Amino acid sequence: MSSRTDRYEGHDYYGVDELLSEEHLLARDAVRAWVKSEVTPVIETYAERAECPAHLFKGLAEIGAFGPSLPAEYGGGGMDEIAYGIIMQELERGDSGIRSMASVQGSLVMYPIYRYASEEQKRKYLPKLASGELIGCFGLTEPDFGSNPAGMISTVRDDGDAYILNGSKMWITNSPVADLAVVWARDASGTILGMVVEKDWKGVSAPAIHGKWSLRASITGELIFEDVRVPKSHVFPTVRGLKGPLSCLSKARYGIAWGVIGAALDCYDTALRYSKERIQFDRPIAGFQLTQKKLAEMITEITKAQLLAWRLGVLANAGKASPAQISMAKRNNVHMALEVARESRQILGGMGITNEFPIMRHMMNLETVLTYEGTHDIHLLITGLDVTGLNAFGG
Ligand code: TGC
Ligand code: FAD
């Protein structure tokens, strides 16, 4: 007898596919096929070598993974927020680092340029970012200010038709391979400004950070600015203050809430198949109650996460997804995926720690995803503030 999950391709236990449009399903299937043919065969090797598969940037652009919900006029996909989410899910089924390549380019670089830059800057950068001709990165975190970006000490000094930028940014996805960076820094009055900085400008450097055991197929670096002359035309004219970068984070966190479901599905699928084939004590380990407890709890949590993501998508399409609702989904779904990875790893026993299966790589990746774009605890405090009205961050 085939199980219910076998009957639903992709382990869609509650029939969430029925809530999706033809366009969503087409986008999902196209990205799923691309990941299967371009990512899955090479990802273990890149992760093992701690090397970024930079050749995939072009392919990501071709499947429309950069800015799927940004207007087509500027090179975006012109689709809705659910399409964006489901594309992130399929990318992260391959690897969180591949999803990161798309999250940063689309949500943290193209989105702020689309939303806050001048028309001239939009026309200059967006089509080339959408096509993968230019790669971008996003500089918010600093060595001494991670969870609390309001404390940032990078500064700009007014110098006539330009600003002089000084400071450094830490943990910046793609910075060593990027052509440009969206950077956030304070002016003399303490106001936070956003700007586009090209990497080959005098005074900009982006050394890589080595030694990561997580997100190994994604390249991470610093951004160092020493008296960099930033023309005023490159400073976003329409946004001031921390809400600029935080609005970009909302967009990217939304994508992560969907994305990590893909990593969880890949782990669950691997564990389910393995448990039916692996014989111990003369029967498949899937027949033991303790294995079934793990599998049953995994598919329950995945299903809840799928429904949460879908509902968040509906709210986002209506322009009604609040930052706190996005935080709840990011926190819940990343934690869910990490727990699914850990339980799947146990089901595979010793084989679970090898690179013959994707589980350990997903698990290590998800440790980063739990921390970046706001840590697990910061998102809890955002929910706490939202429901009590009392700020528990500090101060
Ligand atoms: P707070 O006073 O709460 O807010 C300042 C202003 O911003 C507004 N706001 C938001 N707007 C849009 N979206 C959001 N998510 C927003 N959150 C807040 C807020 O309404 C206010 O507006 P206004 O008009 O009153 O000025 O600011 P706070 O300093 O108290 O900070 C709150 C806190 C702790 C939640 C925030 O600092 C935070 O989220 N910290 C976490 C930092 C973080 O997530 N960093 C991520 C760096 S980028 C990254 O990790 C990329 S990984 C890339 C990859 O995928 O590889
Ligand atoms: P900290 O802020 O020092 O936090 C350390 C611990 O203290 C955490 O557990 C945290 O939850 C806890 N903590 C902090 N404040 C509180 C509080 N008030 N109450 C309770 N607990 C608290 N940033 C970018 O700008 N751009 C990028 O592209 C980017 N990419 C990244 C890629 C990777 C691989 C990684 C690891 C990080 C990346 N980041 C990026 C940075 C990321 O957003 C930060 O690491 C994250 O926001 C946490 O900051 P931190 O590491 O400085 O930790």
Short mmCIF file of C-alpha atoms and ligand atoms in Angstrom, two decimals:
data_model
loop_
_atom_site.label_atom_id
_atom_site.label_comp_id
_atom_site.label_asym_id
_atom_site.label_seq_id
_atom_site.Cartn_x
_atom_site.Cartn_y
_atom_site.Cartn_z
CA MET A 1 0.00 0.00 0.00
CA SER A 2 1.45 3.36 -0.93
CA SER A 3 1.47 5.99 1.77
CA ARG A 4 -0.40 9.27 1.51
CA THR A 5 2.83 11.21 1.05
CA ASP A 6 3.79 9.05 -1.95
CA ARG A 7 0.56 10.01 -3.67
CA TYR A 8 1.31 13.73 -3.41
CA GLU A 9 4.31 14.66 -5.46
CA GLY A 10 6.68 16.76 -3.40
CA HIS A 11 5.08 15.65 -0.10
CA ASP A 12 2.15 18.06 -0.34
CA TYR A 13 0.21 16.41 2.48
CA TYR A 14 -2.58 18.97 2.73
CA GLY A 15 -2.93 19.64 -0.98
CA VAL A 16 -1.41 23.13 -0.82
CA ASP A 17 -0.79 22.81 -4.58
CA GLU A 18 -4.53 23.31 -5.03
CA LEU A 19 -4.10 26.80 -3.57
CA LEU A 20 -1.51 27.68 -6.20
CA SER A 21 -2.16 29.12 -9.67
CA GLU A 22 -0.99 27.66 -12.95
CA GLU A 23 1.72 30.35 -13.04
CA HIS A 24 3.00 29.35 -9.58
CA LEU A 25 3.14 25.68 -10.54
CA LEU A 26 4.92 26.41 -13.82
CA ALA A 27 7.50 28.57 -12.04
CA ARG A 28 7.98 25.93 -9.36
CA ASP A 29 8.41 23.08 -11.82
CA ALA A 30 10.86 25.03 -13.98
CA VAL A 31 13.05 25.91 -11.00
CA ARG A 32 12.77 22.39 -9.59
CA ALA A 33 13.99 20.96 -12.93
CA TRP A 34 16.86 23.48 -13.10
CA VAL A 35 17.98 22.65 -9.56
CA LYS A 36 17.88 18.95 -10.36
CA SER A 37 19.99 19.30 -13.49
CA GLU A 38 22.37 22.15 -12.55
CA VAL A 39 22.67 22.24 -8.75
CA THR A 40 22.20 18.72 -7.38
CA PRO A 41 24.98 17.10 -9.44
CA VAL A 42 27.64 19.62 -8.35
CA ILE A 43 26.63 21.03 -4.99
CA GLU A 44 28.35 18.50 -2.72
CA THR A 45 31.67 19.13 -4.47
CA TYR A 46 31.40 22.90 -4.19
CA ALA A 47 30.34 22.67 -0.54
CA GLU A 48 33.18 20.30 0.25
CA ARG A 49 35.71 22.66 -1.37
CA ALA A 50 34.06 25.70 0.25
CA GLU A 51 33.79 27.23 -3.21
CA CYS A 52 31.01 29.35 -4.68
CA PRO A 53 29.54 27.90 -7.90
CA ALA A 54 29.67 31.36 -9.48
CA HIS A 55 28.80 29.94 -12.90
CA LEU A 56 25.24 29.44 -11.53
CA PHE A 57 24.55 33.19 -11.33
CA LYS A 58 23.77 33.22 -15.08
CA GLY A 59 21.45 30.23 -14.81
CA LEU A 60 19.68 31.77 -11.81
CA ALA A 61 19.08 34.88 -13.91
CA GLU A 62 17.75 32.79 -16.82
CA ILE A 63 15.18 30.99 -14.66
CA GLY A 64 13.99 34.33 -13.30
CA ALA A 65 15.25 33.85 -9.73
CA PHE A 66 16.44 37.46 -9.39
CA GLY A 67 13.53 39.67 -8.36
CA PRO A 68 10.62 37.40 -9.40
CA SER A 69 8.08 39.81 -7.91
CA LEU A 70 9.70 43.02 -9.16
CA PRO A 71 8.18 44.69 -12.24
CA ALA A 72 9.17 43.27 -15.63
CA GLU A 73 9.86 46.84 -16.81
CA TYR A 74 13.07 46.81 -14.75
CA GLY A 75 14.02 43.21 -15.49
CA GLY A 76 12.05 41.58 -12.66
CA GLY A 77 9.72 38.63 -13.15
CA GLY A 78 6.46 40.57 -12.80
CA MET A 79 5.01 37.72 -10.74
CA ASP A 80 3.39 37.78 -7.32
CA GLU A 81 4.83 37.13 -3.87
CA ILE A 82 3.73 33.49 -3.79
CA ALA A 83 5.65 32.83 -7.01
CA TYR A 84 8.69 34.48 -5.41
CA GLY A 85 8.27 32.25 -2.35
CA ILE A 86 7.89 29.02 -4.25
CA ILE A 87 10.96 29.79 -6.37
CA MET A 88 12.97 30.26 -3.16
CA GLN A 89 11.61 26.94 -1.88
CA GLU A 90 12.85 25.06 -4.93
CA LEU A 91 16.26 26.75 -4.84
CA GLU A 92 16.74 25.86 -1.19
CA ARG A 93 15.75 22.26 -1.89
CA GLY A 94 19.09 22.33 -3.72
CA ASP A 95 21.09 24.32 -1.16
CA SER A 96 20.56 27.29 1.17
CA GLY A 97 23.63 28.95 -0.37
CA ILE A 98 22.06 28.89 -3.82
CA ARG A 99 18.89 30.44 -2.40
CA SER A 100 21.11 33.03 -0.71
CA MET A 101 22.63 33.98 -4.07
CA ALA A 102 19.10 34.77 -5.29
CA SER A 103 17.86 36.34 -2.03
CA VAL A 104 20.69 38.83 -1.89
CA GLN A 105 20.56 39.77 -5.57
CA GLY A 106 16.78 40.09 -5.75
CA SER A 107 15.62 41.18 -2.31
CA LEU A 108 18.60 43.00 -0.83
CA VAL A 109 20.08 44.65 -3.93
CA MET A 110 17.47 44.95 -6.70
CA TYR A 111 14.59 45.64 -4.30
CA PRO A 112 16.18 48.68 -2.54
CA ILE A 113 17.37 50.07 -5.87
CA TYR A 114 13.87 49.59 -7.30
CA ARG A 115 12.17 51.08 -4.25
CA TYR A 116 14.54 53.87 -3.24
CA ALA A 117 16.95 54.83 -6.06
CA SER A 118 16.48 57.56 -8.67
CA GLU A 119 14.96 56.59 -12.01
CA GLU A 120 18.37 57.03 -13.64
CA GLN A 121 19.99 54.62 -11.17
CA LYS A 122 17.19 52.09 -11.61
CA ARG A 123 17.67 52.09 -15.38
CA LYS A 124 21.43 51.89 -14.95
CA TYR A 125 21.55 48.92 -12.59
CA LEU A 126 18.34 46.88 -12.48
CA PRO A 127 18.33 45.24 -15.94
CA LYS A 128 21.98 44.22 -15.56
CA LEU A 129 21.36 42.81 -12.08
CA ALA A 130 18.31 40.89 -13.34
CA SER A 131 20.35 39.34 -16.16
CA GLY A 132 23.25 38.42 -13.88
CA GLU A 133 25.63 40.70 -15.81
CA LEU A 134 26.21 42.51 -12.51
CA ILE A 135 26.33 40.86 -9.08
CA GLY A 136 25.39 42.80 -5.97
CA CYS A 137 25.75 42.48 -2.21
CA PHE A 138 24.14 44.16 0.82
CA GLY A 139 26.20 45.79 3.56
CA LEU A 140 24.35 46.35 6.81
CA THR A 141 26.06 44.24 9.51
CA GLU A 142 29.26 45.61 11.04
CA PRO A 143 31.90 43.87 13.17
CA ASP A 144 30.43 45.41 16.35
CA PHE A 145 26.78 45.74 15.28
CA GLY A 146 24.95 42.61 14.14
CA SER A 147 21.57 42.23 15.81
CA ASN A 148 21.59 45.94 16.58
CA PRO A 149 22.26 47.68 13.26
CA ALA A 150 20.97 50.96 14.75
CA GLY A 151 24.40 51.28 16.36
CA MET A 152 26.31 51.23 13.04
CA ILE A 153 29.43 53.39 12.91
CA SER A 154 30.11 53.53 9.16
CA THR A 155 29.87 57.18 8.17
CA VAL A 156 29.53 59.48 5.21
CA ARG A 157 30.96 63.01 5.21
CA ASP A 158 29.52 65.68 2.90
CA ASP A 159 32.03 66.78 0.27
CA GLY A 160 30.13 68.91 -2.26
CA ASP A 161 28.74 66.72 -5.03
CA ALA A 162 29.82 63.52 -3.24
CA TYR A 163 29.95 61.84 0.15
CA ILE A 164 33.16 60.36 1.58
CA LEU A 165 32.40 56.90 2.97
CA ASN A 166 34.43 55.26 5.75
CA GLY A 167 33.78 52.10 7.76
CA SER A 168 33.51 48.38 7.45
CA LYS A 169 30.84 45.75 7.02
CA MET A 170 31.08 42.14 8.13
CA TRP A 171 29.56 38.82 7.02
CA ILE A 172 28.53 40.07 3.61
CA THR A 173 27.19 37.37 1.28
CA ASN A 174 28.80 37.59 -2.19
CA SER A 175 30.96 40.64 -1.38
CA PRO A 176 34.19 39.13 -2.79
CA VAL A 177 32.52 38.35 -6.14
CA ALA A 178 30.16 41.34 -6.32
CA ASP A 179 30.39 44.27 -8.73
CA LEU A 180 28.44 46.60 -6.47
CA ALA A 181 27.13 46.91 -2.94
CA VAL A 182 24.05 48.50 -1.38
CA VAL A 183 25.60 50.10 1.71
CA TRP A 184 24.05 51.74 4.77
CA ALA A 185 25.96 54.44 6.69
CA ARG A 186 25.30 57.53 8.85
CA ASP A 187 25.74 61.16 7.89
CA ALA A 188 27.03 63.90 10.22
CA SER A 189 23.56 64.28 11.77
CA GLY A 190 23.44 60.55 12.59
CA THR A 191 20.82 59.80 9.92
CA ILE A 192 21.20 56.44 8.15
CA LEU A 193 21.51 56.74 4.36
CA GLY A 194 21.54 53.99 1.72
CA MET A 195 23.71 54.09 -1.38
CA VAL A 196 25.07 52.07 -4.29
CA VAL A 197 28.83 51.68 -4.16
CA GLU A 198 30.74 50.11 -7.02
CA LYS A 199 33.39 47.65 -5.94
CA ASP A 200 36.13 48.94 -8.25
CA TRP A 201 35.97 52.47 -6.82
CA LYS A 202 39.11 53.67 -5.07
CA GLY A 203 39.17 52.75 -1.38
CA VAL A 204 36.80 49.74 -1.57
CA SER A 205 38.00 46.24 -0.68
CA ALA A 206 36.15 43.00 0.01
CA PRO A 207 38.29 40.26 1.55
CA ALA A 208 36.72 36.82 1.84
CA ILE A 209 35.92 35.25 5.21
CA HIS A 210 37.32 31.71 5.44
CA GLY A 211 36.73 28.77 7.74
CA LYS A 212 32.91 28.52 7.60
CA TRP A 213 31.45 25.09 8.36
CA SER A 214 28.07 26.35 7.19
CA LEU A 215 26.83 27.74 3.87
CA ARG A 216 30.10 26.56 2.36
CA ALA A 217 28.93 26.92 -1.25
CA SER A 218 28.11 30.59 -0.62
CA ILE A 219 30.93 33.11 -0.53
CA THR A 220 30.96 35.56 2.38
CA GLY A 221 33.27 38.50 2.95
CA GLU A 222 33.84 41.90 4.45
CA LEU A 223 33.40 45.30 2.88
CA ILE A 224 36.01 47.88 3.83
CA PHE A 225 35.66 51.55 2.87
CA GLU A 226 38.60 53.94 3.14
CA ASP A 227 37.74 57.48 2.03
CA VAL A 228 35.52 56.21 -0.78
CA ARG A 229 34.05 58.99 -2.90
CA VAL A 230 30.35 58.21 -3.47
CA PRO A 231 28.63 60.61 -5.92
CA LYS A 232 25.44 62.02 -4.38
CA SER A 233 23.50 60.62 -7.34
CA HIS A 234 24.24 57.17 -5.85
CA VAL A 235 22.56 57.93 -2.52
CA PHE A 236 18.93 56.80 -2.28
CA PRO A 237 16.88 60.02 -2.32
CA THR A 238 13.62 58.67 -0.91
CA VAL A 239 14.54 56.87 2.30
CA ARG A 240 16.19 57.90 5.56
CA GLY A 241 16.70 55.92 8.74
CA LEU A 242 16.79 52.25 9.74
CA LYS A 243 13.47 51.48 8.09
CA GLY A 244 15.34 51.56 4.74
CA PRO A 245 17.49 48.47 5.38
CA LEU A 246 14.83 46.83 7.58
CA SER A 247 12.28 47.01 4.75
CA CYS A 248 14.71 45.07 2.54
CA LEU A 249 15.14 42.51 5.31
CA SER A 250 11.37 42.02 5.39
CA LYS A 251 11.46 41.11 1.72
CA ALA A 252 14.35 38.66 2.16
CA ARG A 253 13.01 37.13 5.39
CA TYR A 254 9.75 36.42 3.58
CA GLY A 255 11.71 34.48 0.94
CA ILE A 256 13.55 32.53 3.64
CA ALA A 257 10.27 31.52 5.30
CA TRP A 258 9.40 29.76 2.03
CA GLY A 259 12.93 28.72 1.10
CA VAL A 260 13.72 26.58 4.11
CA ILE A 261 10.68 24.40 3.40
CA GLY A 262 12.66 23.18 0.38
CA ALA A 263 15.62 22.15 2.55
CA ALA A 264 13.23 20.39 4.96
CA LEU A 265 11.50 18.56 2.11
CA ASP A 266 14.82 17.33 0.74
CA CYS A 267 15.81 15.99 4.17
CA TYR A 268 12.40 14.41 4.81
CA ASP A 269 12.30 12.83 1.37
CA THR A 270 15.78 11.36 1.86
CA ALA A 271 14.93 9.98 5.31
CA LEU A 272 11.59 8.51 4.17
CA ARG A 273 13.16 6.67 1.24
CA TYR A 274 16.11 5.46 3.28
CA SER A 275 13.94 4.21 6.14
CA LYS A 276 11.91 2.03 3.76
CA GLU A 277 15.04 0.44 2.32
CA ARG A 278 17.26 0.06 5.37
CA ILE A 279 16.74 -3.31 7.07
CA GLN A 280 17.60 -3.84 10.73
CA PHE A 281 16.25 -6.60 12.97
CA ASP A 282 14.85 -8.20 9.78
CA ARG A 283 12.59 -5.36 8.77
CA PRO A 284 12.70 -1.88 7.28
CA ILE A 285 13.48 0.67 9.97
CA ALA A 286 10.40 2.61 8.70
CA GLY A 287 8.36 -0.11 10.43
CA PHE A 288 9.63 0.79 13.90
CA GLN A 289 7.39 3.07 15.91
CA LEU A 290 10.25 5.38 16.86
CA THR A 291 11.14 5.96 13.20
CA GLN A 292 7.49 6.58 12.39
CA LYS A 293 7.28 9.10 15.23
CA LYS A 294 10.13 11.04 13.63
CA LEU A 295 8.63 10.85 10.11
CA ALA A 296 5.11 11.68 11.27
CA GLU A 297 6.27 14.68 13.27
CA MET A 298 8.43 15.87 10.38
CA ILE A 299 5.62 15.85 7.82
CA THR A 300 3.29 17.48 10.35
CA GLU A 301 5.73 20.34 10.94
CA ILE A 302 6.48 20.70 7.20
CA THR A 303 2.75 20.87 6.47
CA LYS A 304 2.20 23.55 9.12
CA ALA A 305 5.12 25.54 7.68
CA GLN A 306 3.70 25.23 4.14
CA LEU A 307 0.36 26.59 5.31
CA LEU A 308 2.01 29.41 7.24
CA ALA A 309 4.07 30.38 4.18
CA TRP A 310 1.07 30.21 1.87
CA ARG A 311 -1.06 32.41 4.14
CA LEU A 312 1.83 34.85 4.50
CA GLY A 313 2.01 34.92 0.71
CA VAL A 314 -1.68 35.79 0.46
CA LEU A 315 -1.17 38.61 2.96
CA ALA A 316 1.94 39.80 1.09
CA ASN A 317 0.06 39.86 -2.22
CA ALA A 318 -2.55 42.09 -0.58
CA GLY A 319 0.22 44.32 0.81
CA LYS A 320 -0.83 43.30 4.32
CA ALA A 321 2.03 41.11 5.61
CA SER A 322 3.41 42.96 8.63
CA PRO A 323 7.14 42.78 9.54
CA ALA A 324 6.15 40.92 12.73
CA GLN A 325 4.15 38.34 10.78
CA ILE A 326 7.16 37.82 8.51
CA SER A 327 9.40 37.41 11.58
CA MET A 328 7.10 34.73 12.99
CA ALA A 329 7.21 32.75 9.74
CA LYS A 330 10.98 33.13 9.30
CA ARG A 331 11.63 31.98 12.86
CA ASN A 332 9.16 29.11 12.87
CA ASN A 333 10.06 27.73 9.46
CA VAL A 334 13.85 27.91 9.84
CA HIS A 335 13.65 26.18 13.22
CA MET A 336 11.31 23.58 11.71
CA ALA A 337 13.75 22.89 8.87
CA LEU A 338 16.70 22.56 11.23
CA GLU A 339 14.77 20.10 13.43
CA VAL A 340 13.72 18.10 10.35
CA ALA A 341 17.36 17.97 9.23
CA ARG A 342 18.48 16.75 12.66
CA GLU A 343 15.80 14.05 12.84
CA SER A 344 16.47 12.96 9.24
CA ARG A 345 20.15 12.68 10.05
CA GLN A 346 19.33 10.31 12.90
CA ILE A 347 17.17 8.11 10.65
CA LEU A 348 20.15 7.59 8.34
CA GLY A 349 22.38 6.51 11.21
CA GLY A 350 26.06 6.65 10.25
CA MET A 351 25.24 7.26 6.59
CA GLY A 352 23.58 10.49 7.69
CA ILE A 353 26.89 12.17 8.35
CA THR A 354 28.34 11.46 4.90
CA ASN A 355 28.23 13.49 1.70
CA GLU A 356 26.43 10.65 -0.07
CA PHE A 357 23.25 12.24 1.23
CA PRO A 358 22.35 15.94 1.41
CA ILE A 359 21.22 16.02 5.03
CA MET A 360 24.37 17.07 6.86
CA ARG A 361 24.99 19.86 4.33
CA HIS A 362 21.43 21.16 4.78
CA MET A 363 21.78 20.92 8.55
CA MET A 364 25.01 22.90 8.60
CA ASN A 365 23.56 25.48 6.19
CA LEU A 366 20.47 25.94 8.32
CA GLU A 367 22.61 26.94 11.31
CA THR A 368 23.48 30.09 9.34
CA VAL A 369 19.92 30.62 8.18
CA LEU A 370 18.83 30.48 11.84
CA THR A 371 21.20 33.41 12.51
CA TYR A 372 21.24 35.64 9.46
CA GLU A 373 18.44 38.01 8.51
CA GLY A 374 17.79 38.32 12.27
CA THR A 375 18.58 35.56 14.75
CA HIS A 376 16.05 33.07 16.09
CA ASP A 377 15.90 35.00 19.37
CA ILE A 378 15.64 38.44 17.75
CA HIS A 379 12.57 37.24 15.82
CA LEU A 380 11.08 35.91 19.05
CA LEU A 381 11.57 39.36 20.60
CA ILE A 382 9.93 40.98 17.58
CA THR A 383 6.86 38.80 18.20
CA GLY A 384 7.09 39.56 21.92
CA LEU A 385 7.11 43.29 21.22
CA ASP A 386 4.22 42.94 18.78
CA VAL A 387 1.96 41.10 21.19
CA THR A 388 2.85 43.00 24.39
CA GLY A 389 3.79 46.45 23.12
CA LEU A 390 6.87 46.23 25.35
CA ASN A 391 10.39 46.34 23.85
CA ALA A 392 12.67 43.67 25.37
CA PHE A 393 15.68 44.30 23.09
CA GLY A 394 17.56 46.42 25.57
CA GLY A 395 18.17 50.12 26.05
P1 TGC B 1 12.93 50.01 15.33
O1 TGC B 1 12.79 51.26 16.15
O2 TGC B 1 12.09 48.82 15.68
O3 TGC B 1 12.67 50.32 13.80
C1 TGC B 1 13.27 51.45 13.16
C2 TGC B 1 12.32 51.85 12.02
O4 TGC B 1 12.21 50.77 11.07
C3 TGC B 1 10.84 50.30 10.99
N1 TGC B 1 10.91 48.83 10.89
C4 TGC B 1 10.71 48.16 9.76
N2 TGC B 1 10.36 48.56 8.54
C5 TGC B 1 10.23 47.63 7.59
N3 TGC B 1 10.47 46.31 7.80
C6 TGC B 1 10.85 45.87 9.03
N4 TGC B 1 11.12 44.59 9.22
C7 TGC B 1 10.98 46.82 10.08
N5 TGC B 1 11.34 46.72 11.38
C8 TGC B 1 11.27 47.97 11.87
C9 TGC B 1 10.19 50.79 12.27
O5 TGC B 1 8.81 50.94 12.12
C10 TGC B 1 10.89 52.13 12.48
O6 TGC B 1 10.33 53.04 11.56
P2 TGC B 1 10.26 54.62 11.92
O7 TGC B 1 9.49 55.21 10.80
O8 TGC B 1 9.57 54.71 13.25
O9 TGC B 1 11.68 55.09 11.97
O10 TGC B 1 14.48 49.62 15.31
P3 TGC B 1 15.41 49.00 16.41
O11 TGC B 1 16.74 49.66 16.34
O12 TGC B 1 14.70 48.96 17.75
O13 TGC B 1 15.64 47.50 15.84
C11 TGC B 1 14.76 46.51 15.99
C12 TGC B 1 15.35 45.15 15.54
C13 TGC B 1 16.23 44.55 16.63
C14 TGC B 1 14.14 44.28 15.34
C15 TGC B 1 16.17 45.28 14.24
O14 TGC B 1 17.32 45.99 14.46
C16 TGC B 1 16.52 43.95 13.64
O15 TGC B 1 15.72 43.38 12.89
N6 TGC B 1 17.75 43.39 13.91
C17 TGC B 1 18.24 42.21 13.25
C18 TGC B 1 19.30 42.60 12.25
C19 TGC B 1 19.26 41.78 11.01
O16 TGC B 1 18.32 41.07 10.72
N7 TGC B 1 20.30 41.89 10.20
C20 TGC B 1 20.34 41.20 8.94
C21 TGC B 1 21.50 41.68 8.10
S1 TGC B 1 21.36 41.28 6.39
C22 TGC B 1 21.55 39.62 6.32
O17 TGC B 1 21.65 38.91 7.28
C23 TGC B 1 21.58 39.07 4.97
S2 TGC B 1 21.81 37.38 4.87
C24 TGC B 1 21.75 37.30 3.21
C25 TGC B 1 21.63 35.96 2.63
O18 TGC B 1 20.49 35.50 2.38
O19 TGC B 1 22.70 35.38 2.32
P1 FAD B 2 25.09 39.13 17.62
O1 FAD B 2 24.20 40.26 17.30
O2 FAD B 2 26.38 39.43 18.30
O3 FAD B 2 24.27 38.08 18.49
C1 FAD B 2 24.90 37.03 19.21
C2 FAD B 2 23.84 36.34 20.07
O4 FAD B 2 23.26 37.28 20.98
C3 FAD B 2 22.68 35.80 19.22
O5 FAD B 2 22.26 34.56 19.73
C4 FAD B 2 21.58 36.83 19.43
O6 FAD B 2 20.27 36.29 19.28
C5 FAD B 2 21.86 37.26 20.86
N1 FAD B 2 21.30 38.60 21.12
C6 FAD B 2 21.68 39.79 20.58
N2 FAD B 2 20.93 40.78 21.06
C7 FAD B 2 20.04 40.22 21.90
C8 FAD B 2 18.99 40.72 22.72
N3 FAD B 2 18.66 42.02 22.73
N4 FAD B 2 18.30 39.86 23.50
C9 FAD B 2 18.59 38.53 23.48
N5 FAD B 2 19.58 37.99 22.74
C10 FAD B 2 20.29 38.84 21.97
N6 FAD B 2 24.71 40.72 7.05
C11 FAD B 2 24.59 41.65 6.06
O7 FAD B 2 24.45 42.84 6.33
N7 FAD B 2 24.63 41.25 4.75
C12 FAD B 2 24.79 39.96 4.37
O8 FAD B 2 24.80 39.64 3.16
C13 FAD B 2 24.95 38.97 5.40
N8 FAD B 2 25.21 37.67 5.06
C14 FAD B 2 25.55 36.78 6.06
C15 FAD B 2 26.01 35.51 5.70
C16 FAD B 2 26.43 34.62 6.69
C17 FAD B 2 27.00 33.29 6.31
C18 FAD B 2 26.30 35.00 8.07
C19 FAD B 2 26.71 34.04 9.15
C20 FAD B 2 25.83 36.24 8.41
C21 FAD B 2 25.46 37.16 7.42
N9 FAD B 2 25.08 38.46 7.74
C22 FAD B 2 24.91 39.40 6.76
C23 FAD B 2 25.08 38.91 9.14
C24 FAD B 2 23.89 38.41 9.96
O9 FAD B 2 22.74 39.12 9.67
C25 FAD B 2 24.29 38.55 11.45
O10 FAD B 2 25.23 37.51 11.72
C26 FAD B 2 23.10 38.45 12.37
O11 FAD B 2 22.23 39.54 12.21
C27 FAD B 2 23.54 38.35 13.85
O12 FAD B 2 24.51 39.28 14.16
P2 FAD B 2 25.87 38.83 14.92
O13 FAD B 2 26.42 37.66 14.15
O14 FAD B 2 26.71 40.02 15.07
O15 FAD B 2 25.39 38.27 16.31
#
